[in-house]
CSV table of C-alpha atoms in Angstrom, one decimal:
chain,number,residue,atom,x,y,z
A,1186,MET,CA,-31.9,-41.0,-30.9
A,1187,THR,CA,-29.1,-40.7,-28.5
A,1188,PRO,CA,-29.7,-38.6,-25.0
A,1189,ALA,CA,-27.7,-35.9,-24.3
A,1190,SER,CA,-26.6,-36.6,-21.6
A,1191,ASP,CA,-24.4,-38.4,-24.4
A,1192,TYR,CA,-22.5,-36.0,-25.5
A,1193,LYS,CA,-21.3,-35.8,-22.2
A,1194,ASN,CA,-18.5,-38.0,-22.6
A,1195,PRO,CA,-16.3,-38.6,-25.4
A,1196,HIS,CA,-18.4,-38.0,-29.5
A,1197,HIS,CA,-18.3,-36.6,-32.8
A,1198,VAL,CA,-19.1,-33.7,-33.8
A,1199,MET,CA,-19.6,-32.4,-38.2
A,1200,LEU,CA,-19.1,-28.6,-37.9
A,1201,PHE,CA,-20.3,-27.2,-41.1
A,1202,PHE,CA,-18.9,-23.7,-41.6
A,1203,GLU,CA,-20.2,-20.5,-44.3
A,1204,GLU,CA,-18.5,-17.4,-45.3
A,1205,ASN,CA,-19.1,-14.7,-43.8
A,1206,GLN,CA,-16.4,-12.4,-45.7
A,1207,VAL,CA,-13.0,-13.7,-47.2
A,1208,ASN,CA,-9.7,-12.7,-45.1
A,1209,ASP,CA,-6.8,-14.5,-46.5
A,1210,THR,CA,-4.7,-14.1,-43.3
A,1211,CYS,CA,-7.1,-15.4,-41.1
A,1212,MET,CA,-7.9,-18.5,-43.0
A,1213,ALA,CA,-4.2,-19.5,-43.0
A,1214,GLU,CA,-4.1,-19.0,-39.1
A,1215,ARG,CA,-7.0,-21.1,-39.2
A,1216,ILE,CA,-6.1,-24.1,-40.9
A,1217,ILE,CA,-2.5,-23.8,-38.7
A,1218,TYR,CA,-4.9,-23.9,-35.6
A,1219,TYR,CA,-7.1,-26.9,-36.8
A,1220,GLN,CA,-3.3,-28.6,-38.2
A,1221,ARG,CA,-2.6,-28.1,-34.6
A,1222,LEU,CA,-6.1,-30.1,-33.4
A,1223,LYS,CA,-5.6,-32.5,-36.0
A,1224,ASN,CA,-2.1,-34.0,-34.5
A,1225,ALA,CA,-3.8,-34.0,-30.8
A,1226,GLY,CA,-5.9,-36.5,-32.1
A,1227,LYS,CA,-8.8,-34.0,-32.6
A,1228,VAL,CA,-9.9,-33.5,-36.1
A,1229,LEU,CA,-10.7,-36.9,-37.6
A,1230,LEU,CA,-11.6,-34.4,-41.6
A,1231,SER,CA,-11.9,-31.1,-42.4
A,1232,GLY,CA,-12.6,-29.7,-46.2
A,1233,ASN,CA,-14.7,-27.1,-48.5
A,1234,PHE,CA,-17.2,-27.8,-50.8
A,1235,TRP,CA,-17.1,-27.8,-54.0
A,1236,ASN,CA,-17.4,-24.1,-56.0
A,1237,GLN,CA,-18.8,-23.3,-52.1
A,1238,ALA,CA,-18.4,-20.5,-48.9
A,1239,ARG,CA,-18.4,-23.3,-46.9
A,1240,ASN,CA,-16.2,-25.5,-45.1
A,1241,PHE,CA,-16.6,-28.6,-43.0
A,1242,VAL,CA,-14.8,-30.1,-40.0
A,1243,ILE,CA,-15.0,-33.9,-37.8
A,1244,VAL,CA,-14.2,-33.6,-34.3
A,1245,HIS,CA,-13.2,-35.6,-31.3
A,1246,VAL,CA,-14.5,-34.0,-28.6
A,1247,ALA,CA,-14.6,-35.2,-24.8
A,1248,SER,CA,-17.5,-33.0,-24.0
A,1249,ASP,CA,-20.1,-30.0,-25.3
A,1250,MET,CA,-17.6,-28.1,-24.0
A,1251,GLU,CA,-14.5,-29.0,-25.0
A,1252,LEU,CA,-16.5,-28.9,-28.6
A,1253,GLU,CA,-17.8,-24.7,-28.0
A,1254,GLN,CA,-13.3,-24.4,-26.4
A,1255,ILE,CA,-12.1,-25.6,-30.2
A,1256,ILE,CA,-15.3,-23.0,-31.9
A,1257,ASP,CA,-14.2,-20.3,-29.6
A,1258,ASN,CA,-10.8,-20.2,-30.4
A,1259,ASP,CA,-11.2,-20.9,-34.7
A,1260,PRO,CA,-9.5,-18.0,-35.9
A,1261,ALA,CA,-12.7,-17.1,-38.6
A,1262,VAL,CA,-14.7,-17.7,-35.7
A,1263,LYS,CA,-12.7,-14.6,-33.9
A,1264,GLN,CA,-12.4,-12.6,-36.4
A,1265,ASN,CA,-16.3,-13.0,-37.7
A,1266,ILE,CA,-15.2,-14.3,-41.1
A,1267,LEU,CA,-16.5,-18.2,-40.8
A,1268,LYS,CA,-20.5,-18.5,-39.0
A,1269,LEU,CA,-20.8,-22.1,-37.6
A,1270,VAL,CA,-24.0,-22.5,-39.0
A,1271,ARG,CA,-24.2,-26.8,-38.2
A,1272,ALA,CA,-23.5,-29.2,-35.6
A,1273,MET,CA,-23.8,-32.3,-35.6
A,1274,PRO,CA,-22.9,-34.9,-33.2
A,1275,PHE,CA,-23.1,-38.4,-33.5
């Protein structure tokens, strides 16, 4: 088991999101948001689950505070289009 204090150090987190509603404009903004994070080396992988209104993002963060900032600034989360259903650090 990983001690909680280890998550203050750089680590990866897999985020699982579920759609509350459909909004193509917001989702386009979200793609740009995560592309910028990917260019900055913060996003390793992202995608959708086939035929489901769910998606995932794997991020590399320096701390849980940085993780919270990434989630809070996600355009789809801010507009309640998607909700975070699970965050799995590893």
